[in-house]
N, CA, C and O atoms as a DFTB+ gen file, in Angstrom:
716 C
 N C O
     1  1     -39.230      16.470      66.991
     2  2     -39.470      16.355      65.561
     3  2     -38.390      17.137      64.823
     4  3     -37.935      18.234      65.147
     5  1     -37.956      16.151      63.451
     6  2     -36.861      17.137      62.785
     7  2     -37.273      17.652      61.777
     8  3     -38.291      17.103      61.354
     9  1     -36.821      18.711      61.040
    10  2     -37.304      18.576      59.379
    11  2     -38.536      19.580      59.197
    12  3     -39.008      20.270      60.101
    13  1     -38.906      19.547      58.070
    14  2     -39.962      20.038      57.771
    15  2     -40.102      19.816      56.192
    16  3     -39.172      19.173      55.704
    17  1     -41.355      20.340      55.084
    18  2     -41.768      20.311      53.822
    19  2     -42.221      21.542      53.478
    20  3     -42.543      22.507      54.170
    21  1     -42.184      21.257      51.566
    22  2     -42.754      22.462      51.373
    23  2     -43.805      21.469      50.224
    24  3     -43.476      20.531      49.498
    25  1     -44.873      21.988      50.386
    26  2     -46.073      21.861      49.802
    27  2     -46.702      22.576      48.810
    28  3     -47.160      23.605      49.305
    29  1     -46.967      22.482      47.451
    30  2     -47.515      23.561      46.947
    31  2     -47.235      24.842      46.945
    32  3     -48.062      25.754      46.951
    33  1     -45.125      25.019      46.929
    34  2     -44.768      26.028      47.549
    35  2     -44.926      27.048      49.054
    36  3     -44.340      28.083      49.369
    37  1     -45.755      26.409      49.619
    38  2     -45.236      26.747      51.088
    39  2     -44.892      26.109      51.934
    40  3     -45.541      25.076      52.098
    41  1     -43.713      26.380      52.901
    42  2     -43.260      25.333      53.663
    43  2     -44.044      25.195      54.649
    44  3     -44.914      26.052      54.810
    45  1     -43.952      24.203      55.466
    46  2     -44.650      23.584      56.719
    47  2     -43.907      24.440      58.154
    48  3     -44.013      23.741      59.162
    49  1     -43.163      25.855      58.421
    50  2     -43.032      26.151      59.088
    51  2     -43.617      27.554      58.769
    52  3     -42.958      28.438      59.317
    53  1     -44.496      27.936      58.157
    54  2     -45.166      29.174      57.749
    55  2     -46.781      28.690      59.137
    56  3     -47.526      29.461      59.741
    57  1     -46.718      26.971      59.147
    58  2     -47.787      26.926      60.407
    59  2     -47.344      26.041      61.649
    60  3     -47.971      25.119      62.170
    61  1     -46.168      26.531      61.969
    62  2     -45.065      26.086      63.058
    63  2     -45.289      24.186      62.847
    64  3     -45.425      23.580      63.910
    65  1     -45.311      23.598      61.947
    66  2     -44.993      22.191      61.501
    67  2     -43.812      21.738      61.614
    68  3     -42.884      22.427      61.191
    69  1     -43.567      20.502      62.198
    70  2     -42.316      19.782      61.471
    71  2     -42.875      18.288      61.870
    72  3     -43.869      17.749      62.358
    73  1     -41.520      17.963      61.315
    74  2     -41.956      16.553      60.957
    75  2     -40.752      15.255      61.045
    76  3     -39.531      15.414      61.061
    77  1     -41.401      14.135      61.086
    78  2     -40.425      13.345      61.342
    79  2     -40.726      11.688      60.544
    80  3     -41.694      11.047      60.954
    81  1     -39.981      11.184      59.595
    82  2     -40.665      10.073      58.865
    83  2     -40.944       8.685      59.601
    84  3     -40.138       8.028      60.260
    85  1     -41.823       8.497      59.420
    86  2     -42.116       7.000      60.031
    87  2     -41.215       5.449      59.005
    88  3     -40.504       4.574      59.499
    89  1     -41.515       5.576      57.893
    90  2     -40.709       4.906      57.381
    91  2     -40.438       5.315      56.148
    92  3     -41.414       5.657      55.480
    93  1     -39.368       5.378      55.646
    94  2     -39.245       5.646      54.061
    95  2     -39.235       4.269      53.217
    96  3     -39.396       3.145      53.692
    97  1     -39.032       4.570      51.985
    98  2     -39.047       2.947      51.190
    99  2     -37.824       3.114      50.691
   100  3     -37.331       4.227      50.509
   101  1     -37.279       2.086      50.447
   102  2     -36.236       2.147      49.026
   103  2     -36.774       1.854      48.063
   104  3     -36.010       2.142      47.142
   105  1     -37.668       1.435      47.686
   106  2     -38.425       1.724      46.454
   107  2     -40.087       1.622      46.448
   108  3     -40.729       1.780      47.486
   109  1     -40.557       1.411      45.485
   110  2     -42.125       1.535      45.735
   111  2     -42.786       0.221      45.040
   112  3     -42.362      -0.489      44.128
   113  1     -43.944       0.160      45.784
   114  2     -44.293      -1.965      45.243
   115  2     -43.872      -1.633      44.240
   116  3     -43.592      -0.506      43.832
   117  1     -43.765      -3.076      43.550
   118  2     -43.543      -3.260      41.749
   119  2     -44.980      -3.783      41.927
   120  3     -45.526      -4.393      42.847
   121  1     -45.317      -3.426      40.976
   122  2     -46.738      -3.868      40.104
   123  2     -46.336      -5.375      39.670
   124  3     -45.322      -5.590      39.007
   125  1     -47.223      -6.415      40.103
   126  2     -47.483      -7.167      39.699
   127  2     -48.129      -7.975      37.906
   128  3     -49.308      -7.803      37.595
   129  1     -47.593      -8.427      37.375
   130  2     -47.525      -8.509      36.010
   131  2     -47.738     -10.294      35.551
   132  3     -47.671     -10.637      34.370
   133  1     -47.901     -10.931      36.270
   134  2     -47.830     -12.442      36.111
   135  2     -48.984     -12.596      36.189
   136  3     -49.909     -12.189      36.892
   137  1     -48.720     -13.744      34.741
   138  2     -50.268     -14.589      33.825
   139  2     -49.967     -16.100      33.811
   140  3     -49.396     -16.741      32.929
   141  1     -50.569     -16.603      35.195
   142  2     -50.529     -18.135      35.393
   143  2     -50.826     -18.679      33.727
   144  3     -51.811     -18.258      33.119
   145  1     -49.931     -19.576      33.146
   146  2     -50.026     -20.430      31.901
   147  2     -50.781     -21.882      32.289
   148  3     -50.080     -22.844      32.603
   149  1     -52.307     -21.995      32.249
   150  2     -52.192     -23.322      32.117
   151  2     -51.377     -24.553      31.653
   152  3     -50.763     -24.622      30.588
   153  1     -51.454     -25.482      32.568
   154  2     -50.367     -26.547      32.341
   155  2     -49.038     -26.227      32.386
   156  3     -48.254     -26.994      31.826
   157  1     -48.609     -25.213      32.958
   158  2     -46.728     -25.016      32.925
   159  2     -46.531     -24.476      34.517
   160  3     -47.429     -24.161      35.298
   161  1     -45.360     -24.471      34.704
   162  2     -44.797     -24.168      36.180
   163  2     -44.390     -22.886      35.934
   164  3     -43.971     -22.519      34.836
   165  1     -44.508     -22.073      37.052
   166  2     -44.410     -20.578      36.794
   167  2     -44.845     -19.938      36.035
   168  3     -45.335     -20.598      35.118
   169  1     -44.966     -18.494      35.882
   170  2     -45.638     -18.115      35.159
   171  2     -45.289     -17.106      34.312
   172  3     -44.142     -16.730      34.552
   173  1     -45.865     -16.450      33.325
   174  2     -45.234     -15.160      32.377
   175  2     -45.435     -13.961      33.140
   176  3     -46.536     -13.641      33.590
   177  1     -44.022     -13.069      33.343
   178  2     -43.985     -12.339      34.386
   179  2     -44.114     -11.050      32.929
   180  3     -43.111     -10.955      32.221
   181  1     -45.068     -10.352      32.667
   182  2     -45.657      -9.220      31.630
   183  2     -44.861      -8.398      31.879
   184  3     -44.289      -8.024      30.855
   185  1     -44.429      -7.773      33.025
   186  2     -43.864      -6.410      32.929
   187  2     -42.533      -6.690      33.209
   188  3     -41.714      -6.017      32.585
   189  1     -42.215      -7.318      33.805
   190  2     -40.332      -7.146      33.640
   191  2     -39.377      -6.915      34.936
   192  3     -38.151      -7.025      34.933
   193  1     -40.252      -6.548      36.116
   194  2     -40.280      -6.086      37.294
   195  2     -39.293      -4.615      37.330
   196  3     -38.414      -4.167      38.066
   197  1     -39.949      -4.210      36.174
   198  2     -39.019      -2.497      36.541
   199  2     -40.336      -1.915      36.333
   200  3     -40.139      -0.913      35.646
   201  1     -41.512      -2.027      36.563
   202  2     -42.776      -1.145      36.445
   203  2     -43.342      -1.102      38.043
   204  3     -43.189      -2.039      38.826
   205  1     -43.848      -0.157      38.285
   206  2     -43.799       0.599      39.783
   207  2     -45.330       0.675      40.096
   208  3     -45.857       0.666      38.983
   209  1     -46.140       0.734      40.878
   210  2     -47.127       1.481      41.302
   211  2     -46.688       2.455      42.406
   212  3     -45.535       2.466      42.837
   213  1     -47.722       3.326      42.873
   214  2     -47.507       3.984      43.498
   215  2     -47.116       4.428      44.873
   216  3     -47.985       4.035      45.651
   217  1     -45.892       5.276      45.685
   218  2     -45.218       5.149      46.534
   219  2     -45.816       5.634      47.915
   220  3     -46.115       6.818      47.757
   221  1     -46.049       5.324      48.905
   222  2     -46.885       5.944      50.063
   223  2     -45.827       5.602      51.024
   224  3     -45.175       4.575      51.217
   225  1     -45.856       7.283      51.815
   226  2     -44.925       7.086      52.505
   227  2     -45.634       8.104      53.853
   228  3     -46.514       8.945      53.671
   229  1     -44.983       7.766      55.224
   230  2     -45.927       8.547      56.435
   231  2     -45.353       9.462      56.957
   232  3     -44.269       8.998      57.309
   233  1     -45.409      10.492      57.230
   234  2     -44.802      11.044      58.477
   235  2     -45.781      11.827      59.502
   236  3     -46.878      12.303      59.210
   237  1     -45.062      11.861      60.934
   238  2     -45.605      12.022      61.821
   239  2     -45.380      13.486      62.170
   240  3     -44.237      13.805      62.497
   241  1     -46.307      14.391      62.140
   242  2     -45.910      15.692      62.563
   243  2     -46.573      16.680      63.572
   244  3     -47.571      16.349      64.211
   245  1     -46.034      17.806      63.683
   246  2     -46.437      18.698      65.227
   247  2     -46.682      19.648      65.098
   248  3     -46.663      20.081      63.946
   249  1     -47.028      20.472      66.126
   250  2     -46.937      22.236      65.687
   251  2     -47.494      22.569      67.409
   252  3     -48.345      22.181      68.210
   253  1     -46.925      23.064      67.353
   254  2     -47.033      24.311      68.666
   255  2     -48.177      25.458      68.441
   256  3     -48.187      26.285      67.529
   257  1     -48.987      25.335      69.325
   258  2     -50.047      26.822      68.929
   259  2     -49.231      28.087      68.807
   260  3     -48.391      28.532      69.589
   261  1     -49.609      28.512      67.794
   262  2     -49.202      29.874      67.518
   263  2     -50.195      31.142      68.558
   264  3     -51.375      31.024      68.889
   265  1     -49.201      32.362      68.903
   266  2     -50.242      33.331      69.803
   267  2     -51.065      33.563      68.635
   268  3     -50.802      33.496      67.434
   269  1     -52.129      33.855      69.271
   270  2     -53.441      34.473      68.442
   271  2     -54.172      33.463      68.272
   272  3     -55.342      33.785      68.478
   273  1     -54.055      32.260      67.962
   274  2     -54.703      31.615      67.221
   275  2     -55.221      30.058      68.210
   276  3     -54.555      29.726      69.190
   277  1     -56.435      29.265      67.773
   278  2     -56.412      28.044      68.333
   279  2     -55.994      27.138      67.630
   280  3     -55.784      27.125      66.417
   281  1     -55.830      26.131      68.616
   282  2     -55.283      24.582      68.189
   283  2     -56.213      24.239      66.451
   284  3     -55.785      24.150      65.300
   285  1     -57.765      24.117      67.120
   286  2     -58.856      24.127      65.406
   287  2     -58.144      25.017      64.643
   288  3     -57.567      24.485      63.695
   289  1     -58.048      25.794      64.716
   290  2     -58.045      27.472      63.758
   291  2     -56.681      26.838      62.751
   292  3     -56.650      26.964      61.527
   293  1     -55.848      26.304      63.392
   294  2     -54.145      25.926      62.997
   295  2     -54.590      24.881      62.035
   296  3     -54.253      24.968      60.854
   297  1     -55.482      23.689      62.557
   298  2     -55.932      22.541      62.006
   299  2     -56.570      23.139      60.646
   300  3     -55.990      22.999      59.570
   301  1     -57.550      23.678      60.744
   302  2     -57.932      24.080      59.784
   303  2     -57.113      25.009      58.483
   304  3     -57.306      24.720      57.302
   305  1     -56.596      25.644      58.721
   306  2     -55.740      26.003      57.962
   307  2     -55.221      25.090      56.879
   308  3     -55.451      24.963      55.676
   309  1     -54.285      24.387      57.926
   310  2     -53.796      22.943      57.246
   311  2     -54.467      22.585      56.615
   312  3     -54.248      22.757      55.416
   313  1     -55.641      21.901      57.020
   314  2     -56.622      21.021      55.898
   315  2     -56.668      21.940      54.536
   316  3     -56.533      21.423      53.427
   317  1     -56.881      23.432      54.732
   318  2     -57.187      23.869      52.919
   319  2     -55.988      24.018      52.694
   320  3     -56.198      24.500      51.581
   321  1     -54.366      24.037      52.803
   322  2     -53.158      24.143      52.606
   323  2     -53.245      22.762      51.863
   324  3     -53.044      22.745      50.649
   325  1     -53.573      21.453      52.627
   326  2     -52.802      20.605      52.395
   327  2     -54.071      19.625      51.546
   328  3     -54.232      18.407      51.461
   329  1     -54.687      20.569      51.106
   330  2     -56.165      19.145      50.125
   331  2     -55.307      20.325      48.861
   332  3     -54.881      21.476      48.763
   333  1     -55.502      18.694      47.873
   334  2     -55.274      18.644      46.555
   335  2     -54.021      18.040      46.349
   336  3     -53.279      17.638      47.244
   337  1     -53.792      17.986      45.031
   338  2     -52.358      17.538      44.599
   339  2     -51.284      18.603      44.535
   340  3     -51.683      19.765      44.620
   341  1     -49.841      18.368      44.383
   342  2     -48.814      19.293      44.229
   343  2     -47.711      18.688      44.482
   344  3     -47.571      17.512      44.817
   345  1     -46.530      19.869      44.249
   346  2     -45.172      19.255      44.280
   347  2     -44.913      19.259      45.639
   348  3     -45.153      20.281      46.282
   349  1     -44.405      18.154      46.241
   350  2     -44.023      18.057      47.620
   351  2     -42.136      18.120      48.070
   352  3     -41.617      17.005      48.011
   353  1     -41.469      18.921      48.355
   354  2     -40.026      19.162      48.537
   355  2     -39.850      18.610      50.371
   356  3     -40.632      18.984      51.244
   357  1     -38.830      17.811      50.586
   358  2     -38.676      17.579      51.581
   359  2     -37.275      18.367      52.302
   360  3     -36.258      18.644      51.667
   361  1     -37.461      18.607      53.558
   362  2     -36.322      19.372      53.583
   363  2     -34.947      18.335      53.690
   364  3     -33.827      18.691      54.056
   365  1     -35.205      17.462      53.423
   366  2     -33.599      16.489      54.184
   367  2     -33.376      15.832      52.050
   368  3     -32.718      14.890      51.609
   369  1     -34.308      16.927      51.259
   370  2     -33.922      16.475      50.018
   371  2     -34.402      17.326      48.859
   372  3     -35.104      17.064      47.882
   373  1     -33.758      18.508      49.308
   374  2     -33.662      20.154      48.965
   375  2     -33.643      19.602      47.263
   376  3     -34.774      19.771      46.807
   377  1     -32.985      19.185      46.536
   378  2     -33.103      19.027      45.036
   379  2     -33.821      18.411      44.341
   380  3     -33.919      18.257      43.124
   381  1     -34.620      17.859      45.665
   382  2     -35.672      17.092      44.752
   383  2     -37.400      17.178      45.224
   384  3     -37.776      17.330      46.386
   385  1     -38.207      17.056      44.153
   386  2     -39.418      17.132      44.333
   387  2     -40.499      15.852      44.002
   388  3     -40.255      15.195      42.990
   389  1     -41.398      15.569      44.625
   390  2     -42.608      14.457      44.420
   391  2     -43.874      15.294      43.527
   392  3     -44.156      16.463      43.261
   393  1     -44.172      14.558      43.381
   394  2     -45.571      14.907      43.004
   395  2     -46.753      13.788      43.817
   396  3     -47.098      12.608      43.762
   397  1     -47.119      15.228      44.680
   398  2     -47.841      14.272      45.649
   399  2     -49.182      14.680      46.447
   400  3     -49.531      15.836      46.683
   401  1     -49.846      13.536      46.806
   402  2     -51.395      14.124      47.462
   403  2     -51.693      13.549      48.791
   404  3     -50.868      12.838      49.365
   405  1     -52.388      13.722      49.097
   406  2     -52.558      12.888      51.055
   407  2     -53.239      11.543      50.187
   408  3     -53.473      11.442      48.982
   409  1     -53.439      10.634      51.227
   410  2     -53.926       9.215      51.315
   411  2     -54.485       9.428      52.338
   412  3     -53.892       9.808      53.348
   413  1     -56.013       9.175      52.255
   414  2     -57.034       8.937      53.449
   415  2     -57.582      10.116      54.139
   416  3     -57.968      10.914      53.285
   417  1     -57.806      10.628      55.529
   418  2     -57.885      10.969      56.284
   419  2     -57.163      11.223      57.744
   420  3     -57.369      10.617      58.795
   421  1     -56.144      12.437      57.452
   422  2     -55.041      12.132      58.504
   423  2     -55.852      12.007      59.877
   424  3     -56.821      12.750      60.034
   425  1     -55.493      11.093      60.885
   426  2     -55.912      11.290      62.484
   427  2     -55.258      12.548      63.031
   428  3     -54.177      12.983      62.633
   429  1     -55.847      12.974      63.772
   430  2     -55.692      14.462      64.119
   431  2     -55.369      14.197      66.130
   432  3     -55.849      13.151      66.566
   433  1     -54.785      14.904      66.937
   434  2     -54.939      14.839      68.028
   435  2     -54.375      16.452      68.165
   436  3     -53.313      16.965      67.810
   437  1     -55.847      17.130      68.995
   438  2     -55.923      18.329      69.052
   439  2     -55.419      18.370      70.937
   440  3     -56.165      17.935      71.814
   441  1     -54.198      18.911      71.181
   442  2     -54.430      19.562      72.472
   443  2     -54.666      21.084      73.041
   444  3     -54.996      21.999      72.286
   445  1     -54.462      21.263      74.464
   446  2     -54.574      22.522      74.354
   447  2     -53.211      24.009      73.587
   448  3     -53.321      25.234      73.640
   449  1     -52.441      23.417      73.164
   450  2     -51.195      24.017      73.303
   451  2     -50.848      23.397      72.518
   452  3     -49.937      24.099      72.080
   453  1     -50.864      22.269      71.746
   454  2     -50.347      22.007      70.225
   455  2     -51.261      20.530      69.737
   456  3     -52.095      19.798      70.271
   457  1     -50.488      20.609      68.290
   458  2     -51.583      19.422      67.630
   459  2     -50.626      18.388      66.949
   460  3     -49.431      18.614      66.756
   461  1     -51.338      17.105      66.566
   462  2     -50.111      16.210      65.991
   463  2     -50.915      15.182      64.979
   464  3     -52.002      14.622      65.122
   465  1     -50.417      15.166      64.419
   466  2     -51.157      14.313      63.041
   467  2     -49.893      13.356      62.053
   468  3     -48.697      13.552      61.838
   469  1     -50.689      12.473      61.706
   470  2     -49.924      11.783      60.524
   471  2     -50.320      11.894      59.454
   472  3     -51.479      11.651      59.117
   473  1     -49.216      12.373      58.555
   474  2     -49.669      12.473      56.831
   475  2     -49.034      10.887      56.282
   476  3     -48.235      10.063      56.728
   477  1     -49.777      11.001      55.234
   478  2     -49.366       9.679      54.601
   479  2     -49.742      10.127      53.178
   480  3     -50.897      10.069      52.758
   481  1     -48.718      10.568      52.477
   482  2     -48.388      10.855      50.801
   483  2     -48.592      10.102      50.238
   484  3     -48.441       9.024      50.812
   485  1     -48.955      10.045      49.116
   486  2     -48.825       8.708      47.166
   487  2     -48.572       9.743      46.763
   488  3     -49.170      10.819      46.747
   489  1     -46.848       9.116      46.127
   490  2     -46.439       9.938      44.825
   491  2     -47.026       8.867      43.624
   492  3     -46.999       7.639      43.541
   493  1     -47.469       9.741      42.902
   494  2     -47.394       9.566      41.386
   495  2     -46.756      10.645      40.404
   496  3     -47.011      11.849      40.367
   497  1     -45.875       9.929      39.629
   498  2     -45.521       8.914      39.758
   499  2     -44.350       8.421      40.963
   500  3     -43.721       9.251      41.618
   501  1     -44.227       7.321      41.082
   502  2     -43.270       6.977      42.306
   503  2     -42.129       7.241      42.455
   504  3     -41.688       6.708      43.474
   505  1     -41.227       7.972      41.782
   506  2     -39.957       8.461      41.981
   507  2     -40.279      10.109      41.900
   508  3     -41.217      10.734      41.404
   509  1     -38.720      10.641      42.820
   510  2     -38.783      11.943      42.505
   511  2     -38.043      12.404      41.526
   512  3     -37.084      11.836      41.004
   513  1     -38.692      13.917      41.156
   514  2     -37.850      14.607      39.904
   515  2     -36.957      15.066      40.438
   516  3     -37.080      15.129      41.661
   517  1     -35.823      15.531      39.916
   518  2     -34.678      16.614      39.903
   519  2     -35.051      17.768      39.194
   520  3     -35.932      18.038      38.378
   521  1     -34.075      18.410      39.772
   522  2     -34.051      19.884      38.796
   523  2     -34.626      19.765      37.488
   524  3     -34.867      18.661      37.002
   525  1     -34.856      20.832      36.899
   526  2     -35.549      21.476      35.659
   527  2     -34.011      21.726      34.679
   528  3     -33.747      22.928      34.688
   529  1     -32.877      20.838      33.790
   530  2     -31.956      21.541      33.450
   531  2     -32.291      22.444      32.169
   532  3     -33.394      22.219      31.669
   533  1     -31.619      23.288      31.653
   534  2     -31.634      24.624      30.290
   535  2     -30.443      23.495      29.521
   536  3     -30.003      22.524      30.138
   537  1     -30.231      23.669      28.772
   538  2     -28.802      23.451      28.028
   539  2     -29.217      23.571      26.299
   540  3     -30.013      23.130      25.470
   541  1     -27.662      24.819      26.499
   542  2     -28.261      25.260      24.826
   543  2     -28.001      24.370      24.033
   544  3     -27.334      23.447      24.501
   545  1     -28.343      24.290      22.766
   546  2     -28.111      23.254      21.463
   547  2     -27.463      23.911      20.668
   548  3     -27.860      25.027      20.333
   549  1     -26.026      23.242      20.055
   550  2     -25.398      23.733      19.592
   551  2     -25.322      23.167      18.384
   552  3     -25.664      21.986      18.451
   553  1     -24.926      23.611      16.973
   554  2     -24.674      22.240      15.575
   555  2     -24.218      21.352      15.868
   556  3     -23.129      21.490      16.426
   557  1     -24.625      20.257      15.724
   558  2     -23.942      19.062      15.529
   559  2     -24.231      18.149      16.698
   560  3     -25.194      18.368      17.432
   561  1     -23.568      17.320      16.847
   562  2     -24.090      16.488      17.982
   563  2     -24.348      16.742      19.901
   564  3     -23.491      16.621      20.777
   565  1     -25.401      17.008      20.014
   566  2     -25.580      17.375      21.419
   567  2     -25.705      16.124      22.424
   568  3     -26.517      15.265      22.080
   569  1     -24.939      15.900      23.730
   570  2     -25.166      14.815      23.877
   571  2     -25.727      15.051      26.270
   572  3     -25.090      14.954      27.319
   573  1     -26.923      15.309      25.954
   574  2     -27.137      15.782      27.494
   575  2     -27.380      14.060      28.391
   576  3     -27.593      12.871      28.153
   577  1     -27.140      15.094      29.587
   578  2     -26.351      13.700      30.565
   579  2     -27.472      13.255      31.152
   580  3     -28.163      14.184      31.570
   581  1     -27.904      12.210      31.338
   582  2     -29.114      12.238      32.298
   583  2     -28.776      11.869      33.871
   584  3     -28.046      10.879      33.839
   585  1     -28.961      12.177      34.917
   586  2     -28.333      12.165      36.034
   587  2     -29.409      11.869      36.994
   588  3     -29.628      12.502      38.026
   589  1     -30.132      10.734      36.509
   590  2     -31.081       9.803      37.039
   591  2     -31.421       8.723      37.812
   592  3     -32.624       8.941      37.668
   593  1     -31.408       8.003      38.326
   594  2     -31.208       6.766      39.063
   595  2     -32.751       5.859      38.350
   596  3     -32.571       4.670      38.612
   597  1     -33.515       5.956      37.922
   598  2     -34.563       5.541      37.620
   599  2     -35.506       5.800      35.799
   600  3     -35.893       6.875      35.341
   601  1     -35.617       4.489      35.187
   602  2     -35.855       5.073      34.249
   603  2     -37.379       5.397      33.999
   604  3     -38.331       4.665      34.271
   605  1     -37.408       6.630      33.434
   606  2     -38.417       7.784      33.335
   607  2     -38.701       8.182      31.981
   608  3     -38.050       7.971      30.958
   609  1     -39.934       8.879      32.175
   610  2     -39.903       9.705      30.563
   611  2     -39.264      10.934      30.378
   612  3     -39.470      11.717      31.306
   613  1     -38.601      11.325      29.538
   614  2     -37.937      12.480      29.380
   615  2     -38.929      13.474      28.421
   616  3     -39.605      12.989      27.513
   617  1     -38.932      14.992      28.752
   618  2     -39.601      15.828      28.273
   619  2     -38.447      16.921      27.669
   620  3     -37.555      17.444      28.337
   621  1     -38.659      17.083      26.495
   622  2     -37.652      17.696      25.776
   623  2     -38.652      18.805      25.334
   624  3     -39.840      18.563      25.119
   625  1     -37.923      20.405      25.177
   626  2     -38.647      21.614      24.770
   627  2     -37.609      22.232      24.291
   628  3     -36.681      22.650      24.983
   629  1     -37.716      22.351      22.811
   630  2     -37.112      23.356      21.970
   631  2     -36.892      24.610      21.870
   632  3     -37.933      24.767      21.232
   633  1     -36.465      25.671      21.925
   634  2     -36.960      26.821      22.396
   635  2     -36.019      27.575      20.927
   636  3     -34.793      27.669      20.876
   637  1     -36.808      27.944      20.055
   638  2     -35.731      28.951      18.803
   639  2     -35.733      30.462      19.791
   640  3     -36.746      31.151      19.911
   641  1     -34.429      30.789      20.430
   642  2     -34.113      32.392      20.891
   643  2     -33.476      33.208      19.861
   644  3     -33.046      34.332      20.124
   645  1     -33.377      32.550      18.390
   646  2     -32.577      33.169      17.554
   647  2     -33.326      33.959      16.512
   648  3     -34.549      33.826      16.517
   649  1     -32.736      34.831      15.542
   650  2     -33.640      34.873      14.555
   651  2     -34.021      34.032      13.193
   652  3     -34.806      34.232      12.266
   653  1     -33.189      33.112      13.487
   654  2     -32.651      31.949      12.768
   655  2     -34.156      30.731      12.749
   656  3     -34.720      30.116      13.654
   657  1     -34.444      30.826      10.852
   658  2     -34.836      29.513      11.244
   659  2     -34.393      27.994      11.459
   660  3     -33.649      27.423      10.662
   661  1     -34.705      27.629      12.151
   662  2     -34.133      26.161      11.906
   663  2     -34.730      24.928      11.255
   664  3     -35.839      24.671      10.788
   665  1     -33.709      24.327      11.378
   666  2     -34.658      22.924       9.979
   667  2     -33.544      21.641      10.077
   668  3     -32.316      21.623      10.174
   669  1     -34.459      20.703      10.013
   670  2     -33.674      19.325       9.942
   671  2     -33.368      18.797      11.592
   672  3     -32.825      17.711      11.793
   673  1     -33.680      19.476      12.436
   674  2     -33.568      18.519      13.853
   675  2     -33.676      17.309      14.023
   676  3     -34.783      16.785      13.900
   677  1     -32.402      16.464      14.392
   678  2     -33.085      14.738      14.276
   679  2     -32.700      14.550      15.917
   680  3     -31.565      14.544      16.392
   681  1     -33.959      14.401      16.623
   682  2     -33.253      13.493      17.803
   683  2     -33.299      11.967      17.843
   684  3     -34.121      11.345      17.169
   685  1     -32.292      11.289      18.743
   686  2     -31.980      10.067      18.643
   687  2     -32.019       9.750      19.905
   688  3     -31.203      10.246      20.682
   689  1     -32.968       8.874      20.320
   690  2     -33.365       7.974      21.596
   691  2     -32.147       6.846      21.947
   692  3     -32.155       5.816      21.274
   693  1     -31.366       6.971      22.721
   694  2     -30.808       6.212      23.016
   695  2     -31.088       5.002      24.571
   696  3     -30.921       5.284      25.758
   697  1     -31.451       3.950      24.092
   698  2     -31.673       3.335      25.723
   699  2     -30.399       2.524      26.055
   700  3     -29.884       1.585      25.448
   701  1     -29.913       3.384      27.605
   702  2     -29.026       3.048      28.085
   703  2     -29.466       2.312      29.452
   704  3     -30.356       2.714      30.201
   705  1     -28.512       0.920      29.675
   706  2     -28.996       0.133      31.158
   707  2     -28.012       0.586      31.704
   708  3     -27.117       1.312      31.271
   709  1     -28.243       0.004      32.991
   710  2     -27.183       0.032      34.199
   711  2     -27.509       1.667      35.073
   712  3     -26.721       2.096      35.916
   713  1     -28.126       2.024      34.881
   714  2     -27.863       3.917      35.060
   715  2     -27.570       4.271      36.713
   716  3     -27.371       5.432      37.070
């Protein structure tokens, strides 16, 4: 097994984990959007086929018993580590993060001397984020880069560090294709 994750800020070798993907996607279903028109051929496709549902992806992973502890004892752990939602970081994609939760009930195979299970993630939403960027605002026209592959909502936060009030902020939405 190669690799490993970090979960909810802790990585998967804090409980001797790693991991190895079963399949990745290049992208995630498109949501279906088509409204058969009586009497016409083909149909009205609603969304445009750039709208996504959600991405599920598997991997297969291990762990070696740790001294002290049993094979259950390790398992268990895991299970309250790994129930709920959170940001999921993969290690083979250090800059980027999911937002992600298990799907189902992983199968478990407990031996005496180590354990092996499959996770199977849904991100929502289906792409990952990048970094968090800062960039100060200066008078006049600010023009930040977006360095995206996928179009997303953008979250913009103002921050006055000055003693200065300010007044008149206009932002301008620009939609750019091709990205």
């Amino acid at each position: 097994m190669t690799g490993g994750f970090t979960f909810r800020g802790v990585h998967s070798s804090r409980y001797g984990v790693h991991m190895q993907a079963q399949g990745r996607t290049l992208l995630p279903p498109r949501r279906e959007g088509s409204i058969v028109i009586p009497g016409e051929s083909g149909c009205y496709d609603g969304v445009g086929g750039r709208v996504y549902d959600t991405r599920s992806e598997s991997f297969q992973c291990g762990f070696a018993k740790p001294a002290g502890m049993s094979v259950p004892e390790v398992c268990r752990e895991l299970a309250y580590w790994l129930s709920g939602a959170g940001r999921l970081v993969l290690d083979k994609e250090p800059d980027k993060y999911y937002m992600a939760r298990l799907s189902g009930a992983p199968p478990m195979e407990q031996h005496l001397h180590y354990g092996a299970f499959t996770l199977t993630w849904v991100y929502n939403p289906p792409f990952a984020f990048g970094r968090t960027v800062t960039l100060p605002v200066r008078d006049g026209a600010n023009a930040p880069q977006y360095q995206g592959t996928a179009e997303t909502p953008c979250l913009l936060v103002l921050r006055n560090t000055s003693g200065r009030t300010i007044q008149n902020i206009t932002i301008t939405a620009i939609k750019r294709s091709g990205l």
